[in-house]
Structure formats: structure tokens, C-alpha cells
Coordinates of C-alpha atoms in Angstrom, one line a residue:
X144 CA 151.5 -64.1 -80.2
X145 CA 148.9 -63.6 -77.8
X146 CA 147.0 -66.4 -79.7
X147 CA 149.9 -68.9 -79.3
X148 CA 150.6 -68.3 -75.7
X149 CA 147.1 -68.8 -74.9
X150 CA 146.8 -72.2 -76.1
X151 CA 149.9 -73.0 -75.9
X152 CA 150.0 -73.3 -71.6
X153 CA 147.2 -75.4 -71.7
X154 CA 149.1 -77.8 -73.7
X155 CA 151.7 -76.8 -71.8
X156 CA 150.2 -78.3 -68.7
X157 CA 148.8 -81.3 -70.5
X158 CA 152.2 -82.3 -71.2
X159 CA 153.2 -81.9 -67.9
X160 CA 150.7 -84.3 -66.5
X161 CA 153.1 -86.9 -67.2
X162 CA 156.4 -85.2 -66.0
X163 CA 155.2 -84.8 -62.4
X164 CA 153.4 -86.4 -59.9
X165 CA 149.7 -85.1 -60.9
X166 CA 146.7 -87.2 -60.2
X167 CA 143.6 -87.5 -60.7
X168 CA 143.8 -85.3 -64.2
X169 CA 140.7 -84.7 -66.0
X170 CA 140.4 -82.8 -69.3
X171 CA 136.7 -81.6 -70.2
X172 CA 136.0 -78.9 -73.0
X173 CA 133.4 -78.0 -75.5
X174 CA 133.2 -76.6 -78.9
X175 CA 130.2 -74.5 -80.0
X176 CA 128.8 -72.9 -82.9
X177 CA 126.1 -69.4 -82.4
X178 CA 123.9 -67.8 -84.8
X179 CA 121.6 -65.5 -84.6
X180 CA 119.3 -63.8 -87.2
X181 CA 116.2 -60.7 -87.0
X182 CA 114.1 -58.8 -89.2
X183 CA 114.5 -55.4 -87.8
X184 CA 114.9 -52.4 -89.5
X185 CA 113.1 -53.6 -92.7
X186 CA 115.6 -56.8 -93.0
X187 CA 114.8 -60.1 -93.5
X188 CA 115.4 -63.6 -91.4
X189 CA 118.7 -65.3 -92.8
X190 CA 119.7 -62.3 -94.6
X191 CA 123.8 -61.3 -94.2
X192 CA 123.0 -58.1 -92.6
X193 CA 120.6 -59.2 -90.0
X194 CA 122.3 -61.8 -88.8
X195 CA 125.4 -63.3 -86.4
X196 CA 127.2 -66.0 -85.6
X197 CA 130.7 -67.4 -84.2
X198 CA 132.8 -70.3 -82.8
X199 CA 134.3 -70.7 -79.5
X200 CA 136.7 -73.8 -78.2
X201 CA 136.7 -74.3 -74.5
X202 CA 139.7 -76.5 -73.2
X203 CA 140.5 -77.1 -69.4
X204 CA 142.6 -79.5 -67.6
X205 CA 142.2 -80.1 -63.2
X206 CA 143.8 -82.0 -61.2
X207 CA 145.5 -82.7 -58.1
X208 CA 149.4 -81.1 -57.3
X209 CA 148.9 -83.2 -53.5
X210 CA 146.5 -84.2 -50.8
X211 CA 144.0 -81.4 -50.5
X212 CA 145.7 -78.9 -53.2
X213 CA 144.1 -78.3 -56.8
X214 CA 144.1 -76.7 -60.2
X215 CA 142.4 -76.3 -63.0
X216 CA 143.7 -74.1 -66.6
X217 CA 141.4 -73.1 -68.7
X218 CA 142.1 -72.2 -71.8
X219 CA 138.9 -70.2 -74.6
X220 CA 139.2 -69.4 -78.4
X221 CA 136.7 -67.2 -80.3
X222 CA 136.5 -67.2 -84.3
X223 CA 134.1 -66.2 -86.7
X224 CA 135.6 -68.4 -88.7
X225 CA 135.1 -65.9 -91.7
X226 CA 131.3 -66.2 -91.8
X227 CA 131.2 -62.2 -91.3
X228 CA 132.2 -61.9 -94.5
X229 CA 129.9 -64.3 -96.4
X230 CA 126.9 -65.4 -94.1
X231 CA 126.3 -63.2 -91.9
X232 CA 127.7 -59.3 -90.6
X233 CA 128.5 -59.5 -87.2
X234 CA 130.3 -61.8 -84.7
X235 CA 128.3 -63.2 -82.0
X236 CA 130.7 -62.8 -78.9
X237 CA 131.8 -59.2 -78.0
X238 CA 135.5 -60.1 -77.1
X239 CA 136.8 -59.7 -81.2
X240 CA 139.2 -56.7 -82.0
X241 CA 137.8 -54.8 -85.2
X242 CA 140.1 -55.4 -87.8
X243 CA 138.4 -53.5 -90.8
X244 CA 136.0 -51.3 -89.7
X245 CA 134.9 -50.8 -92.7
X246 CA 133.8 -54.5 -93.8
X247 CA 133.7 -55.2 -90.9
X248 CA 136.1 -57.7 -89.9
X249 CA 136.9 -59.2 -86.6
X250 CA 140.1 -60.7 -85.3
X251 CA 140.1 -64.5 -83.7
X252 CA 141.1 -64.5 -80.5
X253 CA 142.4 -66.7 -77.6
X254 CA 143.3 -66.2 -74.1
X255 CA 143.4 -67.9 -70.6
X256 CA 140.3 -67.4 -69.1
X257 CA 141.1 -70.1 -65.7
X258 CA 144.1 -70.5 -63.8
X259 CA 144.1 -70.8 -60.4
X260 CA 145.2 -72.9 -57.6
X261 CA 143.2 -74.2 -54.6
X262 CA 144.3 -75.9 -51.0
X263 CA 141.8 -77.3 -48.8
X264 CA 141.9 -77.4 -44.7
X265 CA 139.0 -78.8 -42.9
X266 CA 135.8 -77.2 -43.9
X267 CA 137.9 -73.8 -45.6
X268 CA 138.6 -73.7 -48.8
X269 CA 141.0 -70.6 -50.3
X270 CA 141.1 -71.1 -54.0
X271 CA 143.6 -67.9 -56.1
X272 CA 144.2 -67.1 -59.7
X273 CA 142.0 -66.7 -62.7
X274 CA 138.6 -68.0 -62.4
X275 CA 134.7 -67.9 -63.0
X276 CA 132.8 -66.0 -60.4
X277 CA 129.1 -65.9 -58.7
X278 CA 127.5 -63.4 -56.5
X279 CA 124.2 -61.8 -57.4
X280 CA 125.6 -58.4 -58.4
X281 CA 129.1 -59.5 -59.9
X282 CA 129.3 -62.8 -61.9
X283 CA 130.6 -64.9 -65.1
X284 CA 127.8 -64.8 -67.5
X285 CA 127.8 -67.8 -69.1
X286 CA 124.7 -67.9 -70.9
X287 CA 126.8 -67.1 -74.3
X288 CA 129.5 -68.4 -76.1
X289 CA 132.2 -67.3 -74.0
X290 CA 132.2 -65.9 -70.5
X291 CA 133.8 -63.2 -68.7
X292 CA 135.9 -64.0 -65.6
X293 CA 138.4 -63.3 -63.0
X294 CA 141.1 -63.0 -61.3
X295 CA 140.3 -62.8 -57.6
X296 CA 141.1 -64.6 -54.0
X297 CA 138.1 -66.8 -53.0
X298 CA 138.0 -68.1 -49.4
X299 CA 134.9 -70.8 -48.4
X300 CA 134.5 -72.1 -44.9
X301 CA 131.9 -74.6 -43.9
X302 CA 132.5 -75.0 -40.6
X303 CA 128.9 -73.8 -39.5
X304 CA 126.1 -76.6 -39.9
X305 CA 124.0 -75.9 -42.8
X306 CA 126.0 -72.5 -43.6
X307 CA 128.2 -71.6 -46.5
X308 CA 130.7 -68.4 -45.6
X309 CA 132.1 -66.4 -48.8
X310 CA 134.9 -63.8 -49.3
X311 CA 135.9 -62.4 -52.5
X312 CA 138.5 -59.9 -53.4
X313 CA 138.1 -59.7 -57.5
X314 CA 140.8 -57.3 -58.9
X315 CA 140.3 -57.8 -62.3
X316 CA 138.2 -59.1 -64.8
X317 CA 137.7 -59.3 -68.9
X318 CA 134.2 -58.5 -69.4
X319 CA 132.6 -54.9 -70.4
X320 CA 133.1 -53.4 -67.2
X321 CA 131.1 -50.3 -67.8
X322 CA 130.0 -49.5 -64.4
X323 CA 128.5 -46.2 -64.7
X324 CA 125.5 -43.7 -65.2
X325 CA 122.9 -45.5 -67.0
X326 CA 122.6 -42.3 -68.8
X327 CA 126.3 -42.2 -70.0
X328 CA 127.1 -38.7 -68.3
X329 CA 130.2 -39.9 -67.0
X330 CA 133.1 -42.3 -68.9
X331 CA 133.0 -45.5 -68.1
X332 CA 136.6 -46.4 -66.3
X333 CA 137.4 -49.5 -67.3
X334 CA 137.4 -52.0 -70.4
X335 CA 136.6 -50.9 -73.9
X336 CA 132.9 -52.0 -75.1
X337 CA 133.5 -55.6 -77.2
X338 CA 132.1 -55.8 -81.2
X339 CA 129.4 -58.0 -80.8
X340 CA 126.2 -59.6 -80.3
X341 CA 126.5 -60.4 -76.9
X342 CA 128.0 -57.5 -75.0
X343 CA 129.9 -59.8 -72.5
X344 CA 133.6 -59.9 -72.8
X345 CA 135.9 -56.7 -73.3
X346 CA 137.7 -56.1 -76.6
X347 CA 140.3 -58.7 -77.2
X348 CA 138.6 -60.2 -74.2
X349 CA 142.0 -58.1 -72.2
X350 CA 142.0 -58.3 -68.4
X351 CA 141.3 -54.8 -66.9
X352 CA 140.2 -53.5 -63.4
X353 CA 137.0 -54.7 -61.7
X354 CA 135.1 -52.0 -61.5
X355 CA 137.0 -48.7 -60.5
X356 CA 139.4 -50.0 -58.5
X357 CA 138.6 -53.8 -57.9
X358 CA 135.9 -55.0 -55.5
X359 CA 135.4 -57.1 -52.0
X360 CA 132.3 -59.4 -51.7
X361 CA 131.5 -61.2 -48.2
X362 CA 128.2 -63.8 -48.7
X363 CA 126.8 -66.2 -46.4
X364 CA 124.1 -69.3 -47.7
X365 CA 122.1 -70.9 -44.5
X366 CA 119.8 -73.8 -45.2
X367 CA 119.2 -75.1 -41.5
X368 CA 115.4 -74.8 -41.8
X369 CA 115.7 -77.2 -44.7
X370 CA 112.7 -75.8 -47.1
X371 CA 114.2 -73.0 -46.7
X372 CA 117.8 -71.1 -48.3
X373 CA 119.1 -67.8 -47.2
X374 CA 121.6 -65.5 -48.4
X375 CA 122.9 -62.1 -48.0
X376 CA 125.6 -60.6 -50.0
X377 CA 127.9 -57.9 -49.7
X378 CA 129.9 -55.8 -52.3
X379 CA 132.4 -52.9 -52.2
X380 CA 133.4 -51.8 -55.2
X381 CA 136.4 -49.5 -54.3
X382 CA 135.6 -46.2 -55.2
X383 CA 132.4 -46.8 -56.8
X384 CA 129.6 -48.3 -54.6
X385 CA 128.6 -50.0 -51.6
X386 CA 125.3 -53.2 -52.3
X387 CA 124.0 -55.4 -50.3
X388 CA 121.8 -58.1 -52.0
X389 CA 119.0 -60.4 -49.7
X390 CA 117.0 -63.6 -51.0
X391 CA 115.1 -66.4 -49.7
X392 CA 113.7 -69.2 -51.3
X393 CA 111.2 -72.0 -50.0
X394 CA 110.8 -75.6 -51.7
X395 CA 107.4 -76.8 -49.9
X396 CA 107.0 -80.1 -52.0
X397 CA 107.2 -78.4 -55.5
X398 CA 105.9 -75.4 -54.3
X399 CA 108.3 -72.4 -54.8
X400 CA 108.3 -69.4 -52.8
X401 CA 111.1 -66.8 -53.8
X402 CA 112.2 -62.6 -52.6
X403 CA 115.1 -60.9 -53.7
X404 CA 115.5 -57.3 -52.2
X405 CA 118.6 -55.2 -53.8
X406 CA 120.6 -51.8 -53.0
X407 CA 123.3 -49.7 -55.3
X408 CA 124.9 -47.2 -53.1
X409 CA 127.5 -44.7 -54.8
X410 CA 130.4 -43.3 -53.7
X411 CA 133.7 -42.3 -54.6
X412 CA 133.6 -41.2 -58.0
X413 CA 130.1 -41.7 -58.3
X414 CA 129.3 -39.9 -54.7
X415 CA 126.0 -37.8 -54.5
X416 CA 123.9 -39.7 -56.2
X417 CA 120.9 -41.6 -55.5
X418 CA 120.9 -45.2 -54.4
X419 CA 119.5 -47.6 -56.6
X420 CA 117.3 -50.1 -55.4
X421 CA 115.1 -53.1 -56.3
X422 CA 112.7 -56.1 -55.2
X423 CA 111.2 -59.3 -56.8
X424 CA 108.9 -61.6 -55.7
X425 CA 108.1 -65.3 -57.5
X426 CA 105.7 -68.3 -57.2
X427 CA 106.8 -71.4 -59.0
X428 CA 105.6 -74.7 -58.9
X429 CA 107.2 -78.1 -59.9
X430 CA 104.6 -80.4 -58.5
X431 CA 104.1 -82.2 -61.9
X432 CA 106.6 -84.6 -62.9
X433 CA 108.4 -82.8 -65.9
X434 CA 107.1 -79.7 -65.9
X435 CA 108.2 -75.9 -64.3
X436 CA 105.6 -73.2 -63.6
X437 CA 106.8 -69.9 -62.1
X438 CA 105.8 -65.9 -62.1
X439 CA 107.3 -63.4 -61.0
X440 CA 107.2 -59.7 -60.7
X441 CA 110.1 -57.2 -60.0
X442 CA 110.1 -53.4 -59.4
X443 CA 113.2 -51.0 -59.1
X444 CA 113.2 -47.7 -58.1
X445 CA 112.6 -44.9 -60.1
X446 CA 115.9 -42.8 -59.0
X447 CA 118.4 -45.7 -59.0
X448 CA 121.5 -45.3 -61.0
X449 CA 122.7 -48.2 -61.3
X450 CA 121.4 -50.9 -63.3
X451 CA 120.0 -53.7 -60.6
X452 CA 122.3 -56.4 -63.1
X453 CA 125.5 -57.5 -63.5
X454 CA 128.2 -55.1 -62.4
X455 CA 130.9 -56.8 -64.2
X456 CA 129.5 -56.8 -68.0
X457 CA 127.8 -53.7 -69.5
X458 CA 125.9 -52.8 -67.1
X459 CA 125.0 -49.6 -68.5
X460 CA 123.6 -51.3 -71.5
X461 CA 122.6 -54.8 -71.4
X462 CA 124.3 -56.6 -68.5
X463 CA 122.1 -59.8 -67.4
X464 CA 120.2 -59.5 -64.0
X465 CA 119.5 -62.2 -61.4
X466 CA 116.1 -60.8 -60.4
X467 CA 113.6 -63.2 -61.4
X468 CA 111.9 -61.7 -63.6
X469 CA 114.6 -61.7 -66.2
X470 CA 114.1 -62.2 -69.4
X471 CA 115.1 -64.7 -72.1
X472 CA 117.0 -62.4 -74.6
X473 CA 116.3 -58.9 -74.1
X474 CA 119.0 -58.4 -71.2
X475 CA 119.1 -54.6 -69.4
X476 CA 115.8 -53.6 -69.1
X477 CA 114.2 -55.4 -66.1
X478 CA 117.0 -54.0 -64.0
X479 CA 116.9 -50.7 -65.4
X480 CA 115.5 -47.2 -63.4
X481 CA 112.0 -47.2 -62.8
X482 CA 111.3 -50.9 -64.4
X483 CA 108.3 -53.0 -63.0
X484 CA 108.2 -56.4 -65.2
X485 CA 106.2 -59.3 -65.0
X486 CA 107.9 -63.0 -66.3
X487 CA 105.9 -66.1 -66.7
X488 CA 107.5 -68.7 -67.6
X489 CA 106.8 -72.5 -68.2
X490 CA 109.3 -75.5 -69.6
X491 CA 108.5 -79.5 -69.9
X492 CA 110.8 -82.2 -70.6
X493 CA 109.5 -84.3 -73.2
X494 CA 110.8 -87.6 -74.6
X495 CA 111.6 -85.7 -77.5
X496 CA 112.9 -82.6 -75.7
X497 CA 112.7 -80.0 -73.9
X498 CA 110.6 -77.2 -74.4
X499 CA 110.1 -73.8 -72.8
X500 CA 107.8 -70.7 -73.2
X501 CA 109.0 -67.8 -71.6
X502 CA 106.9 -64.1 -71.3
X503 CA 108.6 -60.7 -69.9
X504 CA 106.5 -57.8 -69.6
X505 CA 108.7 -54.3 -68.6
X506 CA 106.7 -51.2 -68.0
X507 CA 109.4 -48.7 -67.6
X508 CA 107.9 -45.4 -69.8
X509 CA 106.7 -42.5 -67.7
X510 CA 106.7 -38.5 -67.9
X511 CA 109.1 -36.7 -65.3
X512 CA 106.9 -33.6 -65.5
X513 CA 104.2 -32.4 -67.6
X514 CA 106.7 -30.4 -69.3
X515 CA 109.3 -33.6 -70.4
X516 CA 109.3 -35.6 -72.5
X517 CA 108.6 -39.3 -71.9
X518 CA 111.7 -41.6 -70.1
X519 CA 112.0 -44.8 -69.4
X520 CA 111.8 -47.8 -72.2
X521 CA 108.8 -50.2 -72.4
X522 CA 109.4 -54.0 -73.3
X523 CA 107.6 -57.1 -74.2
X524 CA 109.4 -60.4 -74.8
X525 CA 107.7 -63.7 -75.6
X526 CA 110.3 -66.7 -76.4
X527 CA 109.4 -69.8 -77.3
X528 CA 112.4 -72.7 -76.7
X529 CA 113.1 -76.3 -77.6
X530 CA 116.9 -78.0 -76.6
X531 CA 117.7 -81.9 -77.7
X532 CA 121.1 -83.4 -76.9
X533 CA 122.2 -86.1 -79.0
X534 CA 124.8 -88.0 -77.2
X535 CA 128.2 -85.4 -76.6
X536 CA 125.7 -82.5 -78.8
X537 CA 123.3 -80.4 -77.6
X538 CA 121.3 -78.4 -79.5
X539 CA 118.6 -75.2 -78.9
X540 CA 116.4 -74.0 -81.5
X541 CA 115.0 -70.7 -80.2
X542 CA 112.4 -68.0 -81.4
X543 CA 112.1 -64.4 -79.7
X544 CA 109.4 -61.7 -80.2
X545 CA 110.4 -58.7 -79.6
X546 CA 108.1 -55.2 -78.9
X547 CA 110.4 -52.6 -77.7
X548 CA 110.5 -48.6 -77.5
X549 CA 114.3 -48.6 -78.5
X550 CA 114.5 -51.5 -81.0
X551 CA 113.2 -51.1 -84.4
X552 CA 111.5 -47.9 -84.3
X553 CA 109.1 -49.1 -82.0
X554 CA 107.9 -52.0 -83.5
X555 CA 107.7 -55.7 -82.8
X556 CA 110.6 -57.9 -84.6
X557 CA 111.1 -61.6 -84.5
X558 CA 114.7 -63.3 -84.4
X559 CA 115.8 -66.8 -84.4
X560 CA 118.5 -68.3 -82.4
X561 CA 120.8 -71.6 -82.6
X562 CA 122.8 -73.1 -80.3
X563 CA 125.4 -75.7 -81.1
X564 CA 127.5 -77.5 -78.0
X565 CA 129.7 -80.4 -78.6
X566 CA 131.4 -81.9 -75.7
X567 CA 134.2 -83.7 -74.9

């Protein structure tokens, strides 16, 4: 049923189009296919039991209801399409139900992940309903197949030259919301851990609580000294933490100048502990038509608690991070306790495509006392990337080394990735 409601509003509201006085309806969507193979743990590349991969359709209709009101539905489906069961053992996105554990198999699912309305005064936006989400410590990661999202109250005002003013109440959200200890000691509150390869959405991709009880965010962008932007966030997760998040970045002509200072503090259920807190620094340079240089380097404190990542998605495990030194694959260890990593990364666009090389370096092992054993997980990622679009398709061919203390004993593994897009 839950399948049949979901795609059945957007239709719904397609229909509609024509029934009332809508204008200026557009319908954009996408259909994608993900797969994923490694040879870790003594497997091989292709095999069934190394490997992933899914489907996803995105379909989403805006439009304007009258002069300066909007909305946009949004409707996602996930299916494996059966390929668990033949090609490969595991879906890619984490929002399937387990439906055999034993096989396994994985249930398709569909849900609304946008709804929301939007009215327009002047310079102030207030936008309402289900929707995707970006602050540095709480956001829709969209890098995979499906994304996690909201529903929160968004209000934008632009009335200051230059400045962009952003409130956010987010009361709920889909995605593995397991803000907690990144050593497990205490439950994580919220939504379930998804079955997947991906670790974004929460099982059945269900709508729970944001964070322990929902969370207020308050940002301001300036860009009045024009090679420069500005921001500073803040975030209240209700009886959880307190974070405030800093960044400027400079554009001197295709030289790139960037800082990103961070800070977790816990409270309410998570009250006594220590704050966790993290900077990165970065140098790019774009001076050369086609082509991206940067480097980075990124250091969180050794007592934080919370990962320095994504607050919304696994953030105990392998939640994405906007510091700059993150990595192309291996999410959850640059933010981690203690982590000081190095990226370099460099991508040209060719005639034939565009390619990218990508190095992350996270030094994170170290001995609490003589007497301990060793903590902390070291990391080396090199990814090598090449993307093509051909007309509505666009493709990525990807290849990731892997050297980490917790993956494959210990020893370096190599994976392949394919990304399919088709859109309409």
C-alpha cells in the first residue's frame, strides 16, 4: 500500500495540473542504475558475493499555485530489481526492508521524499513540507542513489546586500539518524540502520525524529568583499547537542583559499561529555582552463564524540563530512576522533570526458597509554574517476584502492564502481 500511495500523489498532482489554475508546471526526474563490486575478504571483482547494485526512479512535478506561491512533489522508488538474487548479494541503497534474511532479500520500496509549499514576499522566502536540506552538519546526501530528506520550516531573507539569512526547524527526517557515541555505548534514538551499501536512508526509508528530538539551525552567507564568502552556522539539536560550524573561502583569479573550523557540544542525553571539535585548511587552484588542483588537510580532536560529519545519516559509522579533506568513497573516517587527513585531489575535463584522481590520507591510530591497546583507525584511499554524458545519460566509471585498519583484515582491496543516470 505504502508503494501505491507513494506514486500514486505524484500522479495525483500531474493530473491535477490540468484541473486548476497551475502554471508554469515543470516535470524533471531521473532513473539510475548502481553497482558496485570488491575483492575483500579473499573474493573476487564481479563475483555475486562481492558485489551490489540497485535501481532508483526519481519523479517530481513544481509549479506555481499564484503570484509568488510554489510547490514541488517529489516522488523516489528503490528496487533491486531481483539482481540480489542472481548478480550480485546486496542492494546498493540502505532504505530496503529485509525480507528474507536468510537469502537475503530486500523489499522495493517507494515513498514521498518532497512535498512542500513555498510563498515569496520581497527578499524572504518561507518554504514548509518535505524537502532536501543543506547546512554543514545536517544535510541530504545526495551523492547516492537516493537521498535522505526532510520535513522542516525553512525561512530565507535577502534583504541585506550581499547576505543570505537562514532558519531551519527540521523535525523529521528519513535517513540513519544514529546520532550517538562513536563508540556505540549508548542506543542510538532514532531510525533503524538501512540494509545496504550506502548507509543513507533508514529502513523502509520511514520518516522518524531528527536527531533526539528535532533540531533548529540559524546560517548567515556574506559575500560583500567579493573574492571572498563567509558563513557561520548554527545547530540545536534538542536534547542532544549545541555546534556552531565557521568557513571562509577566497577566489583570487583561480586561486582558492579555504578554512572550516567545527564544534559538537553535548547535552541533554548526551551531557558530560567532551566537545568534539575540528579544523581544515585547503589550497586549490583553477588557473588552467579545464583543470582543478586542490589539497587539503583536516584535524579533529582527539576527545570529540561526535563524528565531525553528517548528523542526519550514520553518523556513528559512515556519515559523509563537509571538511575538505573528504574522501571519495571511504566516508566516516576523516571526521572521526583523533583523525588528521590529507586529500589531494585533481580533475580535467577532456573532450572525451572528464577525469579525476583523488588521494585521502587519515592517520587516526595512536596508543591511549602504554598499557592499551592501539585506537583510532588508519586509512588510505586513492580513486581514480572518469564521467561521460551522452545526451539525457550520464555515466561514471570509477576505481577505488582501499588500505584500511578495519576493512579486510588490514589489507589493501580494490573495488569498482558504475554509475548510470538517465534523465528526463
Amino acid at each position: 500500500m505504502k508503494k501505491a500511495v507513494g506514486i500514486s500523489l505524484v500522479a495525483a498532482v500531474l493530473l491535477g495540473v490540468n484541473a486548476f489554475a497551475i502554471e508554469n508546471v515543470k516535470v524533471n526526474g531521473d532513473a539510475k542504475l548502481y553497482y558496485y563490486t570488491d575483492d575483500k575478504n579473499s573474493g573476487d571483482l564481479f563475483s555475486k558475493t562481492n558485489s551490489a547494485a540497485d535501481t532508483a526512479l526519481r519523479l517530481g512535478v513544481t509549479g506555481d499555485l499564484a503570484k509568488s506561491i510554489s510547490f514541488g512533489v517529489t516522488g523516489y522508488a528503490i528496487s533491486t530489481l531481483g539482481l540480489e538474487n542472481n548478480l550480485v548479494s546486496k542492494a546498493w541503497s540502505s532504505g530496503h526492508t529485509v525480507t528474507n534474511p536468510a537469502r537475503p532479500n530486500v523489499a522495493d520500496e517507494a515513498w514521498l521524499g518532497e512535498a512542500w509549499i513555498a510563498g515569496t514576499y520581497g527578499k524572504t522566502t518561507l518554504k514548509a513540507g518535505r524537502m532536501l536540506l543543506d547546512s554543514p552538519l545536517s544535510f541530504s546526501e545526495t551523492w547516492s542513489i537516493a537521498p535522505n530528506t526532510y520535513e522542516a520550516v525553512v525561512l530565507i531573507n535577502q534583504d541585506i546586500p550581499d547576505t543570505t539569512v537562514v532558519g531551519v526547524y527540521a523535525g523529521h527526517s528519513n535517513g540513519v539518524n544514529s546520532v550517538g557515541y562513536t563508540d556505540g555505548s549508548l542506543p542510538t534514538p532514532n531510525n533503524t540502520s538501512g540494509n545496504g551499501l550506502d548507509g543513507v536512508l533508514g529502513d523502509g526509508a520511514k520518516f522518524g525524529v531528527h536527531g533526539a528530538n528535532g533540531a533548529n539551525v540559524a546560517g548567515i552567507i556574506n559575500n560583500s568583499f567579493k573574492p571572498l564568502t563567509a558563513q557561520a552556522w548554527y545547530w540545536n539539536a534538542v536534547s542532544a547537542a549545541d555546534a556552531f560550524w565557521l568557513q571562509a573561502d577566497v577566489d583570487f583569479e583561480g586561486l582558492k583559499l579555504g578554512a572550516e573550523y567545527a564544534e559538537i557540544s553535548p547535552k541533554g542525553e548526551y551531557a558530560g561529555v567532551h566537545d568534539s571539535q575540528a579544523y581544515a585548511l585547503k589550497v586549490g587552484y583553477e588557473g588552467i582552463e579545464n583543470l582543478k588542483l586542490s589539497a587539503a588537510y583536516s584535524d579533529v580532536d582527539k576527545n570529540s564524540v561526535f563524528k565531525v560529519a553528517n548528523l542526519a545519516t550514520n553518523n556513528t559509522v559512515a556519515a559523509q563530512s563537509k571538511l575538505y579533506t573528504e574522501a571519495f568513497w571511504n566516508y566516516g573516517y576523516v571526521g572521526a576522533p583523533n583523525a588528521k587527513t590529507v586529500n589531494v585531489t585533481a580533475e580535467y575535463t577532456a573532450s572525451i570526458a572528464k577525469f579525476g584522481a583523488y588521494y585521502t590520507n587519515v592517520n587516526n591510530a595512536y596508543f591511549a597509554t602504554l598499557a592499551t591497546p592501539r585506537v583510532g583507525v588508519d586509512m588510505q584511499e586513492i580513486a581514480l574517476s572518469a564521467t561521460k554524458s551522452f545526451g539525457a545519460l550520464d555515466t561514471t566509471v570509477a576505481y577505488v584502492s582501499t588500505d584500511a585498519d578495519d576493512q579486510n583484515n588490514g589489507s589493501q582491496s580494490n573495488s569498482l564502481q558504475v554509475y548510470l543516470t538517465f534523465n528526463f
